Short mmCIF file of C-alpha atoms and ligand atoms in Angstrom, two decimals:
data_model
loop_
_atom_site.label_atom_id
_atom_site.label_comp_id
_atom_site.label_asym_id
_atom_site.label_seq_id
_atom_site.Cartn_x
_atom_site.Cartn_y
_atom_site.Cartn_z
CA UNK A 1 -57.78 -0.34 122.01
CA UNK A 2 -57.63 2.85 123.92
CA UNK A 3 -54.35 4.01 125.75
CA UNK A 4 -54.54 6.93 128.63
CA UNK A 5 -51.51 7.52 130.83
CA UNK A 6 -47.70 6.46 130.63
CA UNK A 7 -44.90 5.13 132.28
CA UNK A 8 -45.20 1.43 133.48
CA UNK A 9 -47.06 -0.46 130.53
CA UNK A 10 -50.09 -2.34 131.94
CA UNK A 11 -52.66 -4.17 129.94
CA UNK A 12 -56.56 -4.42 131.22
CA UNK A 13 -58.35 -6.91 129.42
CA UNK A 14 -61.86 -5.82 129.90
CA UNK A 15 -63.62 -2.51 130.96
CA UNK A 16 -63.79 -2.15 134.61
CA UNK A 17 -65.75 -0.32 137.76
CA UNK A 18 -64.57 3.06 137.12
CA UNK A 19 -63.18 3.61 140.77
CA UNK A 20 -60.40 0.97 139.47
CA UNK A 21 -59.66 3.17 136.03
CA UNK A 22 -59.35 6.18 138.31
CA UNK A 23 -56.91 4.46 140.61
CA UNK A 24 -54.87 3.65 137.72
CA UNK A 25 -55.12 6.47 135.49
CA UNK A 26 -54.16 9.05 138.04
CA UNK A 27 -51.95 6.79 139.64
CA UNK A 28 -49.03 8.31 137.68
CA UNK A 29 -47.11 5.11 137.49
CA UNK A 30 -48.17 3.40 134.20
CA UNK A 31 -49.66 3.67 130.74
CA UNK A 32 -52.97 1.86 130.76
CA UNK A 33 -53.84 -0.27 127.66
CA UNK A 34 -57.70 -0.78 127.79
CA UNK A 35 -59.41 -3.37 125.78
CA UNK A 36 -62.35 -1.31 125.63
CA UNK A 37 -65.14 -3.81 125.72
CA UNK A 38 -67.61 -5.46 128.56
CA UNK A 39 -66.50 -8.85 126.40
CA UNK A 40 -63.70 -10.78 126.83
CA UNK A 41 -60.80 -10.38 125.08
CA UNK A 42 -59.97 -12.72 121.88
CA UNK A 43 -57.05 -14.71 123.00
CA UNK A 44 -55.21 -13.01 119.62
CA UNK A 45 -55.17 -9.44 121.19
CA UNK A 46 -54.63 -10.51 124.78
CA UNK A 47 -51.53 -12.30 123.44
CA UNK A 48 -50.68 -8.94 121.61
CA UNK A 49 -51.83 -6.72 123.66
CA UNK A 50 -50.00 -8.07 127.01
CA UNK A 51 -46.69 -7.56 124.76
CA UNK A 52 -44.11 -5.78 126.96
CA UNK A 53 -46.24 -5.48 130.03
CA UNK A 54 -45.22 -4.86 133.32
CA UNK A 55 -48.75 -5.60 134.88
CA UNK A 56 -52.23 -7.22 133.91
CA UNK A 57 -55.48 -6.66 135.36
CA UNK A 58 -57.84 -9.80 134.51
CA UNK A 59 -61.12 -10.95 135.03
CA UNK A 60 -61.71 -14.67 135.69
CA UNK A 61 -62.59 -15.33 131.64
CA UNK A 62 -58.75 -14.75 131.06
CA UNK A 63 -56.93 -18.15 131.35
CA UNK A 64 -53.09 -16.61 132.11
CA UNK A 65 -50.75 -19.35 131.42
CA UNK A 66 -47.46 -19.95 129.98
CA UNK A 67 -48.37 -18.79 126.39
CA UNK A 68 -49.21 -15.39 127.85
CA UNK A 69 -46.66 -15.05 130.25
CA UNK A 70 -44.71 -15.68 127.07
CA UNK A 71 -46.44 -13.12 125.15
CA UNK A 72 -46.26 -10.25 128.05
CA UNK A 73 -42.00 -11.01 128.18
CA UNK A 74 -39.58 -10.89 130.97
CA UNK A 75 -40.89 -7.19 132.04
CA UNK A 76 -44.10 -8.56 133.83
CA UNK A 77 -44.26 -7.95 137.33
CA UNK A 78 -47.58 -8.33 138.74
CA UNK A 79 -50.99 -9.84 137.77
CA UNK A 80 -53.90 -8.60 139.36
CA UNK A 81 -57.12 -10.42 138.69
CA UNK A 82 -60.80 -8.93 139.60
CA UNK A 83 -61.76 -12.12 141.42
CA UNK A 84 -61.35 -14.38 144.55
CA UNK A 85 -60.95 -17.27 142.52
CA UNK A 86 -57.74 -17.80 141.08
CA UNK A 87 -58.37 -20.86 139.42
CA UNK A 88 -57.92 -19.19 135.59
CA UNK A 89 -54.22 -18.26 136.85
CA UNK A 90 -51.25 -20.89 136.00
CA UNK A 91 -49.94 -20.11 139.67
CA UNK A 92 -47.29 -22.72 138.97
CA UNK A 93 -45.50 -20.70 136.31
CA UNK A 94 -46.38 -17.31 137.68
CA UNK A 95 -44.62 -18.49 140.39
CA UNK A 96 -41.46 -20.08 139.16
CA UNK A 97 -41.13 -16.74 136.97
CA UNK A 98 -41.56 -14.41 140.73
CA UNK A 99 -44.18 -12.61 139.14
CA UNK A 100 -46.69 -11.44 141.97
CA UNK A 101 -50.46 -11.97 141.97
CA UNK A 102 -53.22 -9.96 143.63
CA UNK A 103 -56.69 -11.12 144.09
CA UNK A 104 -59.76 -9.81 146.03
CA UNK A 105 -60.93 -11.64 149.05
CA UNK A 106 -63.53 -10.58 151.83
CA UNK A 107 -64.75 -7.85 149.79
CA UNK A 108 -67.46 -9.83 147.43
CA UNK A 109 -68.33 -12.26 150.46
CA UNK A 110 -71.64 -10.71 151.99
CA UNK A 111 -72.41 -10.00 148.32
CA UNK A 112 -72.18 -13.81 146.85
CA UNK A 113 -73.66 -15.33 150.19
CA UNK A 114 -76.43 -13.22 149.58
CA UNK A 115 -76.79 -14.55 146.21
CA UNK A 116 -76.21 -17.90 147.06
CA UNK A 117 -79.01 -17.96 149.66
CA UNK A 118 -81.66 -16.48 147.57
CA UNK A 119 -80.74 -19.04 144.50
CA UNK A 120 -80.68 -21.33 147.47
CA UNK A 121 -84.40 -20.15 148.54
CA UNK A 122 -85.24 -19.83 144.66
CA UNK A 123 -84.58 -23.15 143.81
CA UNK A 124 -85.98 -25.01 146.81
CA UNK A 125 -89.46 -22.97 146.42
CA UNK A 126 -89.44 -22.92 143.00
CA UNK A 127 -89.95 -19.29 142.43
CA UNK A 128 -89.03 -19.48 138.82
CA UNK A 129 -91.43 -21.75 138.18
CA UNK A 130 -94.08 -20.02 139.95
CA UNK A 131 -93.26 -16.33 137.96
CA UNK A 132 -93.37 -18.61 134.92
CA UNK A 133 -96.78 -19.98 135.61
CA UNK A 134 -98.57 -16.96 136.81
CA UNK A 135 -97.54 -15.29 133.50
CA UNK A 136 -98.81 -18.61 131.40
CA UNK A 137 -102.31 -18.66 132.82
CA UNK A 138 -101.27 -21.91 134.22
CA UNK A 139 -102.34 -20.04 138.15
CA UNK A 140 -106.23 -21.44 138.07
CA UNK A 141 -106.69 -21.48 141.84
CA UNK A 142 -104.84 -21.86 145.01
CA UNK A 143 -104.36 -25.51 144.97
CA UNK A 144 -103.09 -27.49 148.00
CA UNK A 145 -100.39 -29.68 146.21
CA UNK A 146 -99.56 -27.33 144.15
CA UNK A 147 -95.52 -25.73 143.37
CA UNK A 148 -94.88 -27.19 146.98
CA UNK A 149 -90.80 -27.39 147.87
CA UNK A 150 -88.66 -27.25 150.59
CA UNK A 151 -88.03 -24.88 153.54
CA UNK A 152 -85.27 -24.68 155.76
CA UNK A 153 -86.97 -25.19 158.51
CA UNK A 154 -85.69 -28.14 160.99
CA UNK A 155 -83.53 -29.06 158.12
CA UNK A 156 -79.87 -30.55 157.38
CA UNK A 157 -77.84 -27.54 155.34
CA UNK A 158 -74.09 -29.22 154.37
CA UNK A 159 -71.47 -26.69 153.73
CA UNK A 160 -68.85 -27.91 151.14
CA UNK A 161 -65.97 -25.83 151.35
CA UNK A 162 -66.60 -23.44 155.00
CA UNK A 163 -64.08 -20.77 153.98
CA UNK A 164 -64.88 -17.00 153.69
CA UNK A 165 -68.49 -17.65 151.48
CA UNK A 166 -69.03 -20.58 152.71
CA UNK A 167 -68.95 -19.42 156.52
CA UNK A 168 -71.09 -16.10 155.58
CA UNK A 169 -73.48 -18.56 153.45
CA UNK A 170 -73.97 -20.71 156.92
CA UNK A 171 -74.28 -17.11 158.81
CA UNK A 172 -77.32 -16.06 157.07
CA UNK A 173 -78.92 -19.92 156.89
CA UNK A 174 -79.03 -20.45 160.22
CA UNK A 175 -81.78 -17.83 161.04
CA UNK A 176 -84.18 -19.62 158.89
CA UNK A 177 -84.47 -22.47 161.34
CA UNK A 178 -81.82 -24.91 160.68
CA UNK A 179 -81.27 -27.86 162.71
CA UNK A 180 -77.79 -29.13 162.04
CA UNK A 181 -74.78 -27.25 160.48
CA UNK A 182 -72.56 -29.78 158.48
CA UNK A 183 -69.32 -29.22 156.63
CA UNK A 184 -66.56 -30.71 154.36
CA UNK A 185 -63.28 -29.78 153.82
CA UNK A 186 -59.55 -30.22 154.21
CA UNK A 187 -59.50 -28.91 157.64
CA UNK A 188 -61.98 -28.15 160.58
CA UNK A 189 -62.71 -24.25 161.00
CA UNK A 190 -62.32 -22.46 164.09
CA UNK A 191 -65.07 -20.10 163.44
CA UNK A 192 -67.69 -23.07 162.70
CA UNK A 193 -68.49 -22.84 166.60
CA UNK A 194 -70.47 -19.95 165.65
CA UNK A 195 -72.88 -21.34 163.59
CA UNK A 196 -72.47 -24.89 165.45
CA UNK A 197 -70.90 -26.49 162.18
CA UNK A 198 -69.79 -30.16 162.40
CA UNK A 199 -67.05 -31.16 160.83
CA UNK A 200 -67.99 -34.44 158.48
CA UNK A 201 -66.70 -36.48 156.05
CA UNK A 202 -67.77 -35.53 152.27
CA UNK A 203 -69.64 -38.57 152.46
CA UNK A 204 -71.41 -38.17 156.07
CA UNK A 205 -72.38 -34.68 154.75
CA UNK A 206 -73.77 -35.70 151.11
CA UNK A 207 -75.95 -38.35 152.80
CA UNK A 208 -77.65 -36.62 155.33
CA UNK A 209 -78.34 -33.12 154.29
CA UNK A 210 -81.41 -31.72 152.95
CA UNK A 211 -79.52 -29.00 151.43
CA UNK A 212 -76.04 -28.81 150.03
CA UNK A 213 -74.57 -25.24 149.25
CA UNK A 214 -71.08 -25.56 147.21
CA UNK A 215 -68.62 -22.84 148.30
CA UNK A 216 -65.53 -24.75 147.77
CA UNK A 217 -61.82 -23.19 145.40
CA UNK A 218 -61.85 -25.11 142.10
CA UNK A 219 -58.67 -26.59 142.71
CA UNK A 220 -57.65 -30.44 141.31
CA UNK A 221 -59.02 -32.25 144.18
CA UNK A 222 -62.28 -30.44 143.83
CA UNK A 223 -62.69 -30.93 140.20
CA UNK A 224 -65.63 -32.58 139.30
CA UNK A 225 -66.25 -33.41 142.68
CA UNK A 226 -70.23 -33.51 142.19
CA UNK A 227 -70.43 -36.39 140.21
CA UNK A 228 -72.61 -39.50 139.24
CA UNK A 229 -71.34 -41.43 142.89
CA UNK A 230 -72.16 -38.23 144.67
CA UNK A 231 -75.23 -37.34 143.54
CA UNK A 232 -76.75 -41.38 144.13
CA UNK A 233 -75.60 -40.90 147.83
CA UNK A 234 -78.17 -37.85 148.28
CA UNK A 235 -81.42 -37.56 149.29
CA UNK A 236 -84.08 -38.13 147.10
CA UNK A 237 -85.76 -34.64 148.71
CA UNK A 238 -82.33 -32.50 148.79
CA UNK A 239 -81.04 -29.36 147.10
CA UNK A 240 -78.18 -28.72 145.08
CA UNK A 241 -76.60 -25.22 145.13
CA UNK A 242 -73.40 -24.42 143.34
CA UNK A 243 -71.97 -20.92 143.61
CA UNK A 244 -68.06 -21.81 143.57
CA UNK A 245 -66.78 -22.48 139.61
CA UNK A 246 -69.26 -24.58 137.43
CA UNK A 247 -66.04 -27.28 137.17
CA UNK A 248 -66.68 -28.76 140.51
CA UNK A 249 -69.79 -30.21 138.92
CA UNK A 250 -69.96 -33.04 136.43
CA UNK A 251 -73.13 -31.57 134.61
CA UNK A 252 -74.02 -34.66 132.92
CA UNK A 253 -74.21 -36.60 136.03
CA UNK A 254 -75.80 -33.51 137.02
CA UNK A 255 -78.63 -33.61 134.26
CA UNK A 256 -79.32 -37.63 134.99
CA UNK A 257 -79.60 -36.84 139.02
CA UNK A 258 -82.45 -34.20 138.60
CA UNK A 259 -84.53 -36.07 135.46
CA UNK A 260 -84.37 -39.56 137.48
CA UNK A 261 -85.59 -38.20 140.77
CA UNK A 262 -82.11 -38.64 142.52
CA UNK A 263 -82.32 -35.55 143.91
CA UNK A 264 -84.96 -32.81 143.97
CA UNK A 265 -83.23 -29.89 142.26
CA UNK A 266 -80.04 -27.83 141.45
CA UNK A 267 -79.51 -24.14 141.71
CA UNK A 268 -76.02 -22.86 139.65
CA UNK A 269 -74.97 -19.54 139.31
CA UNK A 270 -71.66 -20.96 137.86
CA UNK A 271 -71.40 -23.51 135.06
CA UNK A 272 -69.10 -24.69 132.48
CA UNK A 273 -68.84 -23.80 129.66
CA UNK A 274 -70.26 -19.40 131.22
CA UNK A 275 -72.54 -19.05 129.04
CA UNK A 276 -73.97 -22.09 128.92
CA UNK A 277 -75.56 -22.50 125.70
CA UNK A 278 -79.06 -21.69 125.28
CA UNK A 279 -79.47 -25.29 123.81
CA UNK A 280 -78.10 -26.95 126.97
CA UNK A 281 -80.31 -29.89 128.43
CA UNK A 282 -79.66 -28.35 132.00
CA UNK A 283 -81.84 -24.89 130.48
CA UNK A 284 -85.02 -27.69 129.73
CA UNK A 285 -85.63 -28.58 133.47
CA UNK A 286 -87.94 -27.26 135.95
CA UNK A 287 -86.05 -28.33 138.62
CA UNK A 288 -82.64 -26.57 137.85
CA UNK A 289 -82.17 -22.78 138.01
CA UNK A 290 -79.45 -21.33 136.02
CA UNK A 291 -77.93 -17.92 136.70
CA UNK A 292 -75.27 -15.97 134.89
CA UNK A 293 -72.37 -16.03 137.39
CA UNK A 294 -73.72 -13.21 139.34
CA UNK A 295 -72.57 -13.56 143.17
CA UNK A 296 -70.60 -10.64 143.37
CA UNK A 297 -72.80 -8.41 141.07
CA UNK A 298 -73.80 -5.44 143.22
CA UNK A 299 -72.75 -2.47 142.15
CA UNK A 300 -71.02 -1.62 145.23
CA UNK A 301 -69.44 -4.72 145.34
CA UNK A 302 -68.13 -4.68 141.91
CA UNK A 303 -67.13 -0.89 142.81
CA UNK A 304 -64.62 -1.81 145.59
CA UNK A 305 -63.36 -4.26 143.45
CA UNK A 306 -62.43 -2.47 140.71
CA UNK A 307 -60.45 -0.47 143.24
CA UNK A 308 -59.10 -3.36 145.22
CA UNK A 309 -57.54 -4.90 141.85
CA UNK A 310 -56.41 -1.41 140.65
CA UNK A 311 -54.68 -0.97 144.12
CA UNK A 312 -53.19 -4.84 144.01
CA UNK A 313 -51.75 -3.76 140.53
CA UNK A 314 -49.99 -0.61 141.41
CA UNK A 315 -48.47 -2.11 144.72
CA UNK A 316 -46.98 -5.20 142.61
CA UNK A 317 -45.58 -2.07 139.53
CA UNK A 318 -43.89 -0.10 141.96
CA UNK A 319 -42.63 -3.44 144.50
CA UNK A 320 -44.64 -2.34 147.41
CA UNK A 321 -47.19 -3.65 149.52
CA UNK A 322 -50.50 -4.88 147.73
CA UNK A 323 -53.59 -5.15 149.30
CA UNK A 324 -54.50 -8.33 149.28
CA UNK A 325 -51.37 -10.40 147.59
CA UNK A 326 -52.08 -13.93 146.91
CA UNK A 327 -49.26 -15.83 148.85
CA UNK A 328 -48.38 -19.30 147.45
P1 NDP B 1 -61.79 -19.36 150.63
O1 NDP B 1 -60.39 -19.67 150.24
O2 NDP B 1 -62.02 -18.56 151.86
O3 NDP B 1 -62.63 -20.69 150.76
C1 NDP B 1 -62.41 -21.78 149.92
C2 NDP B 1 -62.77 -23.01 150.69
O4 NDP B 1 -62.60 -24.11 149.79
C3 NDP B 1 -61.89 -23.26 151.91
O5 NDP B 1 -62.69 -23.35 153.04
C4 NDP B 1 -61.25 -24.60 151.61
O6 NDP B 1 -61.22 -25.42 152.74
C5 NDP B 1 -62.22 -25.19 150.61
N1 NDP B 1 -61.62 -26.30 149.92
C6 NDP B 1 -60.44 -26.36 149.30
N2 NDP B 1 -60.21 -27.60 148.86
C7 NDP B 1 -61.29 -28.32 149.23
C8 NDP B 1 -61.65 -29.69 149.09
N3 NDP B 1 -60.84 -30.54 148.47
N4 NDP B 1 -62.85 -30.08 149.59
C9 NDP B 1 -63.66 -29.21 150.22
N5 NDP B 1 -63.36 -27.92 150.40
C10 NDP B 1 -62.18 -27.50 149.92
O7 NDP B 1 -62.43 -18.65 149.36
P2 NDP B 1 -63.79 -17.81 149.28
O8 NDP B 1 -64.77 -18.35 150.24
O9 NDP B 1 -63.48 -16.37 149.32
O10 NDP B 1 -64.24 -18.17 147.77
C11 NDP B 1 -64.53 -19.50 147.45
C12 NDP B 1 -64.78 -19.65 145.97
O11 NDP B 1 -66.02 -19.09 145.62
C13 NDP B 1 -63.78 -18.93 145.05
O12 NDP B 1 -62.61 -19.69 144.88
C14 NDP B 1 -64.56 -18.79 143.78
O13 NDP B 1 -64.34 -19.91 142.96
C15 NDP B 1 -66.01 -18.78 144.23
N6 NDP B 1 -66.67 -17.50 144.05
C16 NDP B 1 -67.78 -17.42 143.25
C17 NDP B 1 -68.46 -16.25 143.10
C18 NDP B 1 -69.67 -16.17 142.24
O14 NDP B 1 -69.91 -15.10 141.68
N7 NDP B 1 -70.45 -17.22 142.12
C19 NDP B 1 -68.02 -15.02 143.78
C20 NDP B 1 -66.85 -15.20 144.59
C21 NDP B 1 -66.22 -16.41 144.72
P3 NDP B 1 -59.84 -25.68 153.51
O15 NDP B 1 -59.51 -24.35 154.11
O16 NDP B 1 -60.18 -26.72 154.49
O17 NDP B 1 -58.87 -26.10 152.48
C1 DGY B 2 -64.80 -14.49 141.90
O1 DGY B 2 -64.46 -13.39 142.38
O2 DGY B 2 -64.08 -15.48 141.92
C2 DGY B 2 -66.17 -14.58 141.31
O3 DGY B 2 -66.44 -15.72 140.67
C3 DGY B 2 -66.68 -13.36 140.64
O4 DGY B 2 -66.77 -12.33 141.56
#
């Protein structure tokens, strides 16, 4: 473990962009506690190492819950994780012990819509597939039924979850051609007008679109939300896309839609467990592509929020505003 600065103790359980080190070491408020790795933490030195804290900068492959809000003792003021999702975070007891929480919205969304529509387009045109076979010698000829998919075309796209990614994933779909705009949530959006998004029930939306793009907060309700019932109501032609937490899916159900022919294929760039063992039966089909939990991975992206977090954590040390403070 390396320590630079002093003051206000603050742990950071992974190494980050280094516009959110600068932030902090030259802040002048705290002594920074790096565990200097790009992996995680063992839980046995985050427990240690948030000892005494007054702030913790974490990634989403920290769970934060009562045993380290034990560990880190009654100093702890602020947690500051280097995500939107929050869903690793026992808000519940962070809460009841008035310890704040900053997060980092709007920043990552162009960055994991973009993602999301090329897995989207990867997946339904089977690009994978298609690098695969042109390096196996298994390209004879330009064949006419050959590696065909979908297109977007005239199609049916169904939104689950239109909130900041989900809205930006609908922005850049539309273009392509698509016919209707559906969407699922717990409340209708006043922005949907712009990409003329209907607001359905999760059923209504699961049975008529040709495309279904998950961009929903793992919360309870939404936990394995994509299950066996769900998956028999879709279309034999449609596409999966996941790109919210890998929890929202059950994968076995999953594995049984896409080797029965329920549905045509999946696209996840999040899974549980991240990393999905190399072993898993998902990693043997054709018709799923796997990524490594890469929406937000630009390097700009990842740049402003390193800062973003960095900022969140000094506004919660020093009791001033943050940000972007998560309110709950
Ligand atoms: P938002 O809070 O803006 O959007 C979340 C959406 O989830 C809201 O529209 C909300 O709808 C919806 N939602 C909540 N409960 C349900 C439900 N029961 N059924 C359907 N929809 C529901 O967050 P963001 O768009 O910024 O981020 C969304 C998620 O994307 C994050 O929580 C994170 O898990 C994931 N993410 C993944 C990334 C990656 O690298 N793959 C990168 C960044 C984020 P309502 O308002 O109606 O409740
Ligand atoms: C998040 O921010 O929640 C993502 O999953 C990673 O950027």
């Amino acid at each position: 473990m390396q320590t630079v600065g002093k003051l206000m103790k603050v742990f950071v359980t992974r190494r980050i962009p280094q516009e959110g080190m600068k932030i902090l070491t030259t802040a002048g408020v705290c002594e920074v506690s790096l565990w200097d790795s790009d992996e995680p933490v063992p839980r046995a030195d985050l427990l240690k190492g948030v000892q005494g804290a007054h702030g913790i900068l974490c990634l989403l492959s920290d769970k934060i819950d009562a045993e380290v809000l034990d560990a880190a003792g009654p100093n702890l003021k602020v947690i500051s994780t280097l995500s939107v999702g929050f869903d690793h975070l026992a808000i519940d007891e962070i809460k009841k012990r008035g310890i704040r929480v900053g997060y980092t919205p709007d920043v990552l969304t162009d960055a994991t819509a973009e993602l999301t529509v090329a897995l989207l387009l990867a997946t339904a045109r089977r690009l994978p597939e298609g690098v695969e076979e042109v390096k196996n010698g298994g390209w004879s000829s330009w064949k006419p039924l050959w590696l065909c998919g979908y297109g977007l075309s005239g199609s049916t796209v169904g939104v689950i979850g239109l909130g900041r990614i989900g809205m930006a994933i609908a922005r850049r779909l539309m273009p392509f051609g698509v016919k209707r705009l559906l969407y699922s949530g717990r409340t209708a959006k006043a922005n949907a007008a712009d990409v003329n998004g209907e607001f359905v029930s999760l059923d209504t939306l699961v049975s008529e679109s040709d495309f279904i793009v998950v961009s929903c907060s793992l919360t309870p309700e939404t936990q394995g939300l994509c299950d066996k019932a769900f998956f028999s109501k879709m279309k034999n032609t449609a596409v999966f896309v996941n790109s919210s937490r890998g929890a929202v899916v059950n994968q076995e159900d999953l594995y049984e839609a896409l080797t029965s022919g329920q549905i045509a294929a999946a696209g996840l760039d999040v899974t549980t467990p991240e990393p999905l063992p190399t072993n898993h039966p998902l990693l043997t089909l054709k018709n799923c592509v796997v990524l490594p939990h890469i929406g937000s991975a630009t390097y700009s992206t990842r740049g402003v929020m390193g800062a973003l977090s960095a900022q969140n954590l000094l506004g919660g040390l020093q009791g001033t505003d943050m940000p972007s403070e998560l309110t709950f």
